[in-house]
Short mmCIF file of C-alpha atoms in Angstrom, two decimals:
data_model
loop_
_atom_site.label_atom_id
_atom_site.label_comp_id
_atom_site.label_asym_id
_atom_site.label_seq_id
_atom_site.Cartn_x
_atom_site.Cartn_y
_atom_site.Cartn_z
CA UNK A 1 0.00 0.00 0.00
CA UNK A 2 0.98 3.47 -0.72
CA UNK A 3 2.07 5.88 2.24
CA UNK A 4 -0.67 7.89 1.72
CA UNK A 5 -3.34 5.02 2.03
CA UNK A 6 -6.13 5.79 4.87
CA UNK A 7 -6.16 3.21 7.11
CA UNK A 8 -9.57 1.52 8.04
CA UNK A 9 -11.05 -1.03 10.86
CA UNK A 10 -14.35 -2.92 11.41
CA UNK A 11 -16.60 -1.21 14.16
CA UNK A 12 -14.74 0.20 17.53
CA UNK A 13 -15.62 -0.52 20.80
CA UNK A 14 -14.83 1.80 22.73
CA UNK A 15 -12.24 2.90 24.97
CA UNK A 16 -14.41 4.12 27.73
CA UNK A 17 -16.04 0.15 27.00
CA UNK A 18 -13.11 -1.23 26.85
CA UNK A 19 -11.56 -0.26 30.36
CA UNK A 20 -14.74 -0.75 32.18
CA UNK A 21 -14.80 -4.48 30.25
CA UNK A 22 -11.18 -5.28 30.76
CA UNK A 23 -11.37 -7.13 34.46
CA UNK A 24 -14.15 -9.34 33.69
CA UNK A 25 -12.85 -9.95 29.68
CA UNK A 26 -9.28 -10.67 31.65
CA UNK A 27 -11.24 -13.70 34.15
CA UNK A 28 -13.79 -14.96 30.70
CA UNK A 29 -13.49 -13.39 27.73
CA UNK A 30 -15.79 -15.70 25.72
CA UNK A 31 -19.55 -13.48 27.02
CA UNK A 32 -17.69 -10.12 26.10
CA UNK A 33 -16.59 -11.11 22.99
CA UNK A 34 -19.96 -12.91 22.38
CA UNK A 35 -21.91 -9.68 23.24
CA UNK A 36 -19.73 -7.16 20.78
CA UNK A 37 -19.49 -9.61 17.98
CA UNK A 38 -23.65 -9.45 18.40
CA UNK A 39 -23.76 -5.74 18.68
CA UNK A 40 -20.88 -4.85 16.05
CA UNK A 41 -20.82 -7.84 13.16
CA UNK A 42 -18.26 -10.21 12.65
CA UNK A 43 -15.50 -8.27 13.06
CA UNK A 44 -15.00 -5.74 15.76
CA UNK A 45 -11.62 -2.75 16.50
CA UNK A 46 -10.11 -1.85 19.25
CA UNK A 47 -7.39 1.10 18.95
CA UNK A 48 -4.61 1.24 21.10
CA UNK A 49 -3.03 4.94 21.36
CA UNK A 50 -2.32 7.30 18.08
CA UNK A 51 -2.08 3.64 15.44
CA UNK A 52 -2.46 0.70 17.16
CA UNK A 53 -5.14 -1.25 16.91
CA UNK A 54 -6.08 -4.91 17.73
CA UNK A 55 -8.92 -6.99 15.33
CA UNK A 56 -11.32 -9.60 16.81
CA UNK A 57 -13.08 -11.64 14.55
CA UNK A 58 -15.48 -14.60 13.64
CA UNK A 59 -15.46 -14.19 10.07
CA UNK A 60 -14.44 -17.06 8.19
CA UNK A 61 -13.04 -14.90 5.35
CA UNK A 62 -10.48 -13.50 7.32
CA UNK A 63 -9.61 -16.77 9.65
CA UNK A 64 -8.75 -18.30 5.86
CA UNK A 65 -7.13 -15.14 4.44
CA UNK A 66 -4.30 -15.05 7.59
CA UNK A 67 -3.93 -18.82 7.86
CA UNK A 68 -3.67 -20.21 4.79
CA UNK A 69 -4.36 -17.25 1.36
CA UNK A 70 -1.94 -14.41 2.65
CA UNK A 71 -0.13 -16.89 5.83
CA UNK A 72 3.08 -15.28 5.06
CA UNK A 73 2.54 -11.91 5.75
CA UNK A 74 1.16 -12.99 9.10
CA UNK A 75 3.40 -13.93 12.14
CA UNK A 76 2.50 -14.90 15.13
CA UNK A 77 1.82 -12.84 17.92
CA UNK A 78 4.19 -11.82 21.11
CA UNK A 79 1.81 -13.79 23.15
CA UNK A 80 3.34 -16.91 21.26
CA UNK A 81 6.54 -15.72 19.97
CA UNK A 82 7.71 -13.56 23.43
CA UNK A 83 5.67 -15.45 26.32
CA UNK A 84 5.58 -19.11 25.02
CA UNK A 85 9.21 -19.15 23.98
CA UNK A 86 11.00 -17.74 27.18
CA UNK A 87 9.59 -21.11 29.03
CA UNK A 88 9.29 -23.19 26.01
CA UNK A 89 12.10 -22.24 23.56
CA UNK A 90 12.07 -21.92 19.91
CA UNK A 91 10.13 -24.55 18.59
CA UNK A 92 7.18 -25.20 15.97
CA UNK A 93 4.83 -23.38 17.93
CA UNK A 94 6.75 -20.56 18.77
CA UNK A 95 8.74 -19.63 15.78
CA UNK A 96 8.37 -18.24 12.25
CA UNK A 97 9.60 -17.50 8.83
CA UNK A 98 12.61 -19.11 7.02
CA UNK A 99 13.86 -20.96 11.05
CA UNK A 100 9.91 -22.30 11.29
CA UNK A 101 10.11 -23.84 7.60
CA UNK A 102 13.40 -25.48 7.97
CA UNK A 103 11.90 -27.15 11.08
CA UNK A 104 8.37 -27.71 9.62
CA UNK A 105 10.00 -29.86 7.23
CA UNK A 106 12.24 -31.65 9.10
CA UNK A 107 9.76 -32.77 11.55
CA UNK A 108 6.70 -33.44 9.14
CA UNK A 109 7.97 -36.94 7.98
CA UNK A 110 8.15 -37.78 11.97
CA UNK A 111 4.30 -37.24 11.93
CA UNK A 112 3.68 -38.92 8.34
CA UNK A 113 0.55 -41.28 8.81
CA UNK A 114 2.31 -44.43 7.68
CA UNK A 115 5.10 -43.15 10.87
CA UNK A 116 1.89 -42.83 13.11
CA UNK A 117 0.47 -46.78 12.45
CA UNK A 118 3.46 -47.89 13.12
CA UNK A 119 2.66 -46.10 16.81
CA UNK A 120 -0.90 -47.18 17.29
CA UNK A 121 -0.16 -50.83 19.00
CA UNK A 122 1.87 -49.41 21.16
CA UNK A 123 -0.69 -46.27 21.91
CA UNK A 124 -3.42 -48.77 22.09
CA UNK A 125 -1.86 -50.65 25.00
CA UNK A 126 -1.21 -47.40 27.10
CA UNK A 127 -4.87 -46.95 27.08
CA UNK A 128 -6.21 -49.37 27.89
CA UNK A 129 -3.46 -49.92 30.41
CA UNK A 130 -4.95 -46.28 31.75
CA UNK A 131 -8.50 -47.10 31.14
CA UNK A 132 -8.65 -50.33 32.82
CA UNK A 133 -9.62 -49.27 36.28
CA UNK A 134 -12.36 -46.65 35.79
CA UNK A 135 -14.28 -46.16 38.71
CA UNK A 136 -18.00 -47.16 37.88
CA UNK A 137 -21.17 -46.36 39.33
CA UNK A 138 -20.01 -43.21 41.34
CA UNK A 139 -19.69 -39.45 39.55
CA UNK A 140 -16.23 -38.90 38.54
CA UNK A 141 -14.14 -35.67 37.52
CA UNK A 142 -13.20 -36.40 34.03
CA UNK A 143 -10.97 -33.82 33.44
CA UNK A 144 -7.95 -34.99 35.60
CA UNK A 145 -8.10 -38.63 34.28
CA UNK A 146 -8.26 -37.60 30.86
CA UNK A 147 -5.59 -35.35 31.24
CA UNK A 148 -3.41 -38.49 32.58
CA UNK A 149 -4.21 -40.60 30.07
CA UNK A 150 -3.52 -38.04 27.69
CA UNK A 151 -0.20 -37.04 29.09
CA UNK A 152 0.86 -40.25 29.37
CA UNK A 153 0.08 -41.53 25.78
CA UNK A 154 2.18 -38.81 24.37
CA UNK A 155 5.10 -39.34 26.82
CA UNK A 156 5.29 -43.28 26.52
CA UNK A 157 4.73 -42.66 22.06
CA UNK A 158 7.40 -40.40 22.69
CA UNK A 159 10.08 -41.63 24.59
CA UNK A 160 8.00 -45.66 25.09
CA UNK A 161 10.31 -47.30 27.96
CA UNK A 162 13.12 -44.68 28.23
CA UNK A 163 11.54 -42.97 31.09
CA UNK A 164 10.76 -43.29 35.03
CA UNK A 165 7.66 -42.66 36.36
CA UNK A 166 9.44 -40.08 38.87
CA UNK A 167 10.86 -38.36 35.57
CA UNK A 168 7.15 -38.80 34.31
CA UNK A 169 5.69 -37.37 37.14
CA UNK A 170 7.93 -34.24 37.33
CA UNK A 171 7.78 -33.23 33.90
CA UNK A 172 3.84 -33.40 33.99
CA UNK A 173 4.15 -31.00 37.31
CA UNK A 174 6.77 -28.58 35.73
CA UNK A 175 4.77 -28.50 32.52
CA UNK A 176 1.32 -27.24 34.32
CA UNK A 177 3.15 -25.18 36.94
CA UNK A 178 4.62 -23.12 34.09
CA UNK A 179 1.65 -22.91 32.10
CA UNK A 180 -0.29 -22.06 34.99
CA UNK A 181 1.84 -18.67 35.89
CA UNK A 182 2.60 -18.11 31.70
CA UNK A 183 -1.36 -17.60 31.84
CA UNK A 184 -1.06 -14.91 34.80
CA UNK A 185 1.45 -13.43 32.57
CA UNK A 186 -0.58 -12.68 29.71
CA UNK A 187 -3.72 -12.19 30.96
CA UNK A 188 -1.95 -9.41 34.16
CA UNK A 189 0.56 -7.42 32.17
CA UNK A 190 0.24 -4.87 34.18
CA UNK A 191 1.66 -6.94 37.06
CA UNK A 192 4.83 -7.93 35.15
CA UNK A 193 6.85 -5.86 37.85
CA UNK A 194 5.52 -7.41 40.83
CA UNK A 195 6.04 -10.96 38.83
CA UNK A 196 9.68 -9.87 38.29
CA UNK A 197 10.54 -8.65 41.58
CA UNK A 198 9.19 -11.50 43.74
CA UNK A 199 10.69 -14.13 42.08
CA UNK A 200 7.93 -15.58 40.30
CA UNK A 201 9.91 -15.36 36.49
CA UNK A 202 12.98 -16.44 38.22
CA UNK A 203 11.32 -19.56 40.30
CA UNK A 204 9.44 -20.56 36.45
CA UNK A 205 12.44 -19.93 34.41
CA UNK A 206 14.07 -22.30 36.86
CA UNK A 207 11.73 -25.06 36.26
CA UNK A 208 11.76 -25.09 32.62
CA UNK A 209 15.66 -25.30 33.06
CA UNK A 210 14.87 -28.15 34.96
CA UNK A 211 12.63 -29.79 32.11
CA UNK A 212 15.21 -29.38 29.67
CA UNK A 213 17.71 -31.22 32.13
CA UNK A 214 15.69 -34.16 32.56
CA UNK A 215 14.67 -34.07 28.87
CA UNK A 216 18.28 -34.31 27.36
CA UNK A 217 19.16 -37.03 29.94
CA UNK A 218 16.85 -38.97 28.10
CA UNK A 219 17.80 -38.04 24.70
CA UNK A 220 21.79 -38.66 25.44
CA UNK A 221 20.84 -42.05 27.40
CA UNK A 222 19.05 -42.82 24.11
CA UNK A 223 21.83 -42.03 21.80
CA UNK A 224 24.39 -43.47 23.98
CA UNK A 225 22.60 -46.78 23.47
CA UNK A 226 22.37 -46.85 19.88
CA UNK A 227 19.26 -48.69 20.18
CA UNK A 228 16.06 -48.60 17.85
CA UNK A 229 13.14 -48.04 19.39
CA UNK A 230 9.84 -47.67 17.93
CA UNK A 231 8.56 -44.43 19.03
CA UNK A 232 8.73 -40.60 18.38
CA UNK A 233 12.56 -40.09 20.12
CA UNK A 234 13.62 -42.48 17.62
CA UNK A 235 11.76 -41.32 14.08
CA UNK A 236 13.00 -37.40 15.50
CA UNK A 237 16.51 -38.78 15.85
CA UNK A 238 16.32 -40.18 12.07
CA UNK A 239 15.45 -36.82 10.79
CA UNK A 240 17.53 -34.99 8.52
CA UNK A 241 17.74 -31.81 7.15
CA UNK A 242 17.64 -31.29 3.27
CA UNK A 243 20.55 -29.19 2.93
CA UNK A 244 23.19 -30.26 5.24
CA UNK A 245 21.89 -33.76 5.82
CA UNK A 246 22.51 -33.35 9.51
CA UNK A 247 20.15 -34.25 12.55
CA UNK A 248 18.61 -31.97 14.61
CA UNK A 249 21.32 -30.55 17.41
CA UNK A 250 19.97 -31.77 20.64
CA UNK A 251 19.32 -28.00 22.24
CA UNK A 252 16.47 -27.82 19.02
CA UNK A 253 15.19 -31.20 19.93
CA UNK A 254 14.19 -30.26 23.49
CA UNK A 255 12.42 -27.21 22.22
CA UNK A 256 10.29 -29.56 19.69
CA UNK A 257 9.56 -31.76 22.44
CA UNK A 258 8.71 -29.70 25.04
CA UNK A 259 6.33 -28.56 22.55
CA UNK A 260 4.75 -31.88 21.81
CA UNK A 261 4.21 -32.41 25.50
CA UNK A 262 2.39 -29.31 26.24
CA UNK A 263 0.23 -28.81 22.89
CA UNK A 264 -0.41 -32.22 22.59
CA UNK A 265 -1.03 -33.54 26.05
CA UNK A 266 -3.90 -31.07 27.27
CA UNK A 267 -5.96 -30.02 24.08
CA UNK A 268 -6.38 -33.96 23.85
CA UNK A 269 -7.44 -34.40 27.35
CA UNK A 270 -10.28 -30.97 26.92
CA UNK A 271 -11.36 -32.65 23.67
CA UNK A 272 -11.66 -36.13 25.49
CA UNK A 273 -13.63 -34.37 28.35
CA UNK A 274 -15.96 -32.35 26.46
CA UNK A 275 -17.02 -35.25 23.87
CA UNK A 276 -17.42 -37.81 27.06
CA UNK A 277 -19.26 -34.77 28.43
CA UNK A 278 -21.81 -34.81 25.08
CA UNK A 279 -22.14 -38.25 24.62
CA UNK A 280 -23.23 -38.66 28.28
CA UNK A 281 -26.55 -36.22 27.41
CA UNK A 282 -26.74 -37.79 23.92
CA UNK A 283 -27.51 -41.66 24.77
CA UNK A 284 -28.63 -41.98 21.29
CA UNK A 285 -25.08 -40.66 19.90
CA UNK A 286 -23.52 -43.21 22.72
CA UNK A 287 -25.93 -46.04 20.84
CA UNK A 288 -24.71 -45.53 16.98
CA UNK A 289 -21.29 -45.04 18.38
CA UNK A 290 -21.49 -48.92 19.94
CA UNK A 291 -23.49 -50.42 16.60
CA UNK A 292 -20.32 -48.89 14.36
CA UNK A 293 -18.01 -50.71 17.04
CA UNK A 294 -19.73 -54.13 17.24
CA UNK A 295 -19.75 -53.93 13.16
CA UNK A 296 -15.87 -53.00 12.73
CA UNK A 297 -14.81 -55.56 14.81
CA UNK A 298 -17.05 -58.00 12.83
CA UNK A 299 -15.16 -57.09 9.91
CA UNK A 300 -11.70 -56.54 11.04
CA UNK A 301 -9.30 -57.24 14.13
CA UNK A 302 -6.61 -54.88 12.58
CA UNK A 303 -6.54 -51.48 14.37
CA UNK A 304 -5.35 -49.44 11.83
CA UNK A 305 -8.30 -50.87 9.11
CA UNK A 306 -10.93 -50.44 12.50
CA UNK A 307 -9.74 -46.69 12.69
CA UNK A 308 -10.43 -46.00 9.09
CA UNK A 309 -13.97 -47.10 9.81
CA UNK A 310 -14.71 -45.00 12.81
CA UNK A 311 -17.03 -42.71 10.41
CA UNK A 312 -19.80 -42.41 13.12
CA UNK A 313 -16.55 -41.77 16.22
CA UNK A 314 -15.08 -39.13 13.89
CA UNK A 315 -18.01 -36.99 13.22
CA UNK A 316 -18.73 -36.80 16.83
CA UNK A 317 -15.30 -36.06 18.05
CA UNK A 318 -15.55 -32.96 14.97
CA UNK A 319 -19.21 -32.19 16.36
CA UNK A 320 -17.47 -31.78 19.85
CA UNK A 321 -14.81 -29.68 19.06
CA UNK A 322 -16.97 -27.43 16.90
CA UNK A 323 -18.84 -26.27 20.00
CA UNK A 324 -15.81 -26.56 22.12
CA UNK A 325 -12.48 -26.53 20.23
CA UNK A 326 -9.26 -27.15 22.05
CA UNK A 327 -7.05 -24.34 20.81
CA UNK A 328 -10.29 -21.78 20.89
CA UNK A 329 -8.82 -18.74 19.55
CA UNK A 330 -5.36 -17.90 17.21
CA UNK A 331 -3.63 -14.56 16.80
CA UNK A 332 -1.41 -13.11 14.32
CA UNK A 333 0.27 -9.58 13.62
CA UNK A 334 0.96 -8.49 9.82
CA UNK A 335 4.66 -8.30 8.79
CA UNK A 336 2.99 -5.35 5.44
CA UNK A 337 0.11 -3.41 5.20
CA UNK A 338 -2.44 -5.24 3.99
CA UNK A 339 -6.06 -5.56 2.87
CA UNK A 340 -8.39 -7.65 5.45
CA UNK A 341 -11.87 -8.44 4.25
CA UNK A 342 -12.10 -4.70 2.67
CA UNK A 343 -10.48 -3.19 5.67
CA UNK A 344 -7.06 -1.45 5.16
CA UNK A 345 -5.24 -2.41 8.13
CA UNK A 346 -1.24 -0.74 9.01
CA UNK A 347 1.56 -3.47 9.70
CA UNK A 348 1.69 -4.61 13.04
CA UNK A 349 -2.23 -5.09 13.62
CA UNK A 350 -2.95 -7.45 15.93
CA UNK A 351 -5.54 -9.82 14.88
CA UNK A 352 -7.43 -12.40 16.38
CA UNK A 353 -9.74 -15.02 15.59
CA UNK A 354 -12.17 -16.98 17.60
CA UNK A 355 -12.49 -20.17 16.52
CA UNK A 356 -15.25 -20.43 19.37
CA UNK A 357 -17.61 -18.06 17.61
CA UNK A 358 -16.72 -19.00 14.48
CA UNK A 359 -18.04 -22.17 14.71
CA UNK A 360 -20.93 -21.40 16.55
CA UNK A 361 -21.62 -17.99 14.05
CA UNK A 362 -25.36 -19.05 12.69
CA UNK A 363 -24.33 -17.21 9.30
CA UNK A 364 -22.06 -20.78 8.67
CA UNK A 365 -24.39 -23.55 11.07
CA UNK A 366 -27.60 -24.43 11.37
CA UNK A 367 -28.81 -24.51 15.31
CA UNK A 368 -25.30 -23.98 16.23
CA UNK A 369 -25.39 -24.75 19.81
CA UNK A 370 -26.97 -28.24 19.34
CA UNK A 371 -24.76 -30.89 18.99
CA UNK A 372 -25.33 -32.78 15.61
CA UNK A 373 -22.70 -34.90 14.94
CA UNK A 374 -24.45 -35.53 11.49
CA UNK A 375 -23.03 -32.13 10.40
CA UNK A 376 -19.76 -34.11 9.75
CA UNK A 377 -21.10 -36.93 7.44
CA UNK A 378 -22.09 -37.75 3.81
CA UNK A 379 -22.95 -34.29 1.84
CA UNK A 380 -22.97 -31.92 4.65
CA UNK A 381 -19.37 -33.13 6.21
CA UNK A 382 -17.89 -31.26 3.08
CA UNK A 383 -19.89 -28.31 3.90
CA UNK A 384 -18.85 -27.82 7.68
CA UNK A 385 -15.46 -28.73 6.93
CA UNK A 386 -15.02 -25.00 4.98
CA UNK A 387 -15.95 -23.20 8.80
CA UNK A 388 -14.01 -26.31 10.71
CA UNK A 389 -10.70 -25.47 12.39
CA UNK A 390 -10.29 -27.79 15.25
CA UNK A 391 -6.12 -27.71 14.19
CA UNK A 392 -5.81 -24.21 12.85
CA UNK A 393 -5.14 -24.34 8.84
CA UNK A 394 -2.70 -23.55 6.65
CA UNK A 395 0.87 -24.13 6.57
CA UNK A 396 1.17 -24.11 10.58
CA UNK A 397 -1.82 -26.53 11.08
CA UNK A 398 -1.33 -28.47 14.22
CA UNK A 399 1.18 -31.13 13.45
CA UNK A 400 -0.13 -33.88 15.59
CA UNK A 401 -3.74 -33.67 14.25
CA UNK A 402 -3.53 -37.41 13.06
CA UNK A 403 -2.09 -38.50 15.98
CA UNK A 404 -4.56 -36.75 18.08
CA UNK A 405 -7.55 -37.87 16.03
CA UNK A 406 -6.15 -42.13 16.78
CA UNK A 407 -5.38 -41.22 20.30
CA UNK A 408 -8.77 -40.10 21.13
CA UNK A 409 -11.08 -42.42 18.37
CA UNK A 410 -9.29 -45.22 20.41
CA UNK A 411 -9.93 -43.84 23.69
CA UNK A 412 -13.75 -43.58 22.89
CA UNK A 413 -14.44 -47.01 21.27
CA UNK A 414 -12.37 -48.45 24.27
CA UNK A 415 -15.13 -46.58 27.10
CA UNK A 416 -17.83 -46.82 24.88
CA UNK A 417 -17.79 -50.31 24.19
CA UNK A 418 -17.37 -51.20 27.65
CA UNK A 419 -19.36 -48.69 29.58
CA UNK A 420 -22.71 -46.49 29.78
CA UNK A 421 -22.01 -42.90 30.18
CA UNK A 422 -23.82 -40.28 32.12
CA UNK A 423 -23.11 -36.71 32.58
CA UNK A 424 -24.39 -35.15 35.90
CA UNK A 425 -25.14 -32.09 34.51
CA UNK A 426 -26.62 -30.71 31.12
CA UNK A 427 -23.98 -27.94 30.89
CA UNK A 428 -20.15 -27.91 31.09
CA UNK A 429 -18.26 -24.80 32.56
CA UNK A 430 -14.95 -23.83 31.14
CA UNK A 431 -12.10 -21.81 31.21
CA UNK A 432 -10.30 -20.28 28.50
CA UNK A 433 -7.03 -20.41 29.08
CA UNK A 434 -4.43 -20.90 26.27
CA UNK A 435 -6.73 -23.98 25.68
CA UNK A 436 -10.74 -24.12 26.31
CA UNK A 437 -10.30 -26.12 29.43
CA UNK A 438 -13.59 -27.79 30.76
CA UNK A 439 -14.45 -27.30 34.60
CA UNK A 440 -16.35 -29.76 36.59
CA UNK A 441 -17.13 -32.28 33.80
CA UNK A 442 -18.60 -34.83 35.95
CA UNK A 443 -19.94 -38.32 34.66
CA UNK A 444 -20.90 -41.59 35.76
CA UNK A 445 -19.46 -44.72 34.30
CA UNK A 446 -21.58 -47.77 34.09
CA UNK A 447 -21.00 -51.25 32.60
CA UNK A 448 -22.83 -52.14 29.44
#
């Protein structure tokens, strides 16, 4: 754009609004954001001082325009780049341009799906190793053991026997401790001087020091032993880069790993919660979901061919994390000025996108707070699928999407065939955190 372009933004709110908003939009954002998307459109402003400004939006035009039509002039945000990274280093999900390529495709191969059946026997055991001593007939808090069996899938696929249960165990407390206090940090700027000068960054920073310790024991032990072992360590130590034909140095591995561990460990276990959550209110769903069980197995005995048949499993899981997706909003900043859905926006915008209103905007879904996991079959799955983003899109689509999608289709044809669920209540709290993370999901397990 030319220097003398005007600059303009969807509808302002306003700052008087804004400040008298900002404590309750800091504890749940989700009702404020719901109210001005209903009173502005599907896009809504916010400026910051003389230029800056900062975009909300729910409009599916400009979720695919950033992500995937115009993805390069759109970086991510501090909040990922700054705030991730100083706990997590520079890995997939906190780095861009030319540095997030060259690891991008490195990695990808790693997470090819022909790489991820040769992981599902060994998945499969872990849960039903976890699964095997659900408490029936009593109301349970699903969130905590879905968030074990999810940590514990990706830290056996990753590293399978190379690691204590003490080393287990501390890694899963560093990893929420960390993410606990990174939300503080974003969410209570404002307080970064009273974070700085109590400790707090200094005790955190310490702890993810720690991780990486007890993360690159394993890795050395592992290449001191020159064994070949069939998980994720191993196909990550195979990689090679294209131009040098080198490995990854083992400071970059940690990084990618520590990343796998927090991404793919908890917006598994909220998914899990919230679709156990569902089906326990939908008996009906619970019902089909058996039938297409009892059927596959009739047909089949080998996992990988029963996974490819979990038609009926799939479209609920998508149903589920249409009304509550894991990762519920994305942010990016433009590198150029650029041209947004008809807006002229200045380099540097910040722009977000809910991917909770999104997929509940009624302008893309029919009764879009009802859960119809029929959206995602036959004719209309190809339909929902343009409005779907359960992974993100584009280029810097969630890596472990495959391996999320067997983790969890094994996870519910394991309960369901076994066990009648019940929820205890008709709605589910949450919070949204980094992830949409369900609050008092409580069920009751019985045997079918």
């Amino acid at each position: 754009m030319s220097v003398s372009t005007k600059y303009n933004y969807p509808p302002k709110i306003s700052i008087l609004r804004f400040f008298l908003d900002v404590e309750g939009v800091r504890r749940d954002p989700i009702p404020y954001h719901r109210r001005y998307f209903d009173k502005l459109g599907d896009s809504f402003s916010i400026q910051i001082g003389v230029s800056r400004h900062i975009i909300l939006s729910r409009n599916n035009d400009v979720a695919e325009y950033i992500l995937q039509k115009n993805q390069k002039n759109y970086y991510k945000s501090k909040f990922q780049s700054v705030y991730l990274s100083k706990y997590l280093g520079n890995g997939l999900l906190t780095v861009d341009g030319e540095f997030w390529l060259k690891q991008r495709r490195l990695i990808q191969p790693a997470f090819h799906k022909q790489k991820m059946n040769q992981l599902v026997e060994n998945m499969e055991q872990i849960i039903v190793s976890e699964l095997n001593n659900l408490i029936e007939e009593k109301s349970i808090d699903l969130f905590p053991v879905m968030s074990e069996l999810a940590f514990n899938v990706v830290a056996k696929s990753l590293f399978q026997f190379s690691i204590s249960d003490e080393k287990l165990n501390r890694i899963k407390f560093i990893i929420e401790e960390v993410q606990n206090f990174l939300i503080k940090e974003i969410r209570l700027p404002h307080k970064a001087w009273w974070f700085s000068i109590s400790g707090q960054v200094k005790k955190h920073l310490k702890l993810a020091d720690e991780n990486n310790k007890i993360i690159q024991e394993i890795i050395e032990e592992r290449i001191a032993s020159k064994s070949e072992v069939n998980d994720l360590l191993n196909m990550l130590l195979e990689t090679r880069y294209e131009d040098s034909g080198e490995g990854m140095p083992v400071v970059q591995l940690i990084d990618e790993i520590k990343i796998l561990f927090t991404a793919g460990h908890e917006t598994t276990a909220n998914a899990l919660t919230f679709t156990l959550h569902l089906l326990g209110n939908h008996p009906d769903a619970q019902l089909k979901i058996f039938d297409e069980i009892v059927k596959i197995e009739s047909e089949t005995d080998n996992v990988i061919e029963q996974l490819q048949k979990m038609t009926f499993i799939n479209a609920v899981l998508n149903e589920s994390m249409r009304l509550y997706p894991p990762a519920w909003i994305t942010d990016r900043e433009n590198v150029e000025d650029d041209n947004l859905a008809g807006f002229n926006i200045r380099k540097g915008t910040l722009i977000g996108v809910s991917f909770y209103e999104l997929h509940r905007n009624p302008k893309y879904w029919e009764n879009p707070n009802e859960f119809i996991p029929e959206r995602f079959l036959g004719e209309q799955k190809k339909k929902s699928l343009q409005y779907f983003y359960p992974f993100g899109a584009g280029p810097r689509m969630c890596i472990g999407a495959g391996f999320a999608i067997y983790e969890m289709c094994l996870t519910l044809s394991y309960i369901v065939k076994r066990y009648v669920i019940k929820s205890t209540k008709n709605e589910i709290q949450f919070n949204p955190l980094i992830t949409l993370k369900p609050v008092g999901a409580e069920v009751i397990f019985s045997k079918r």
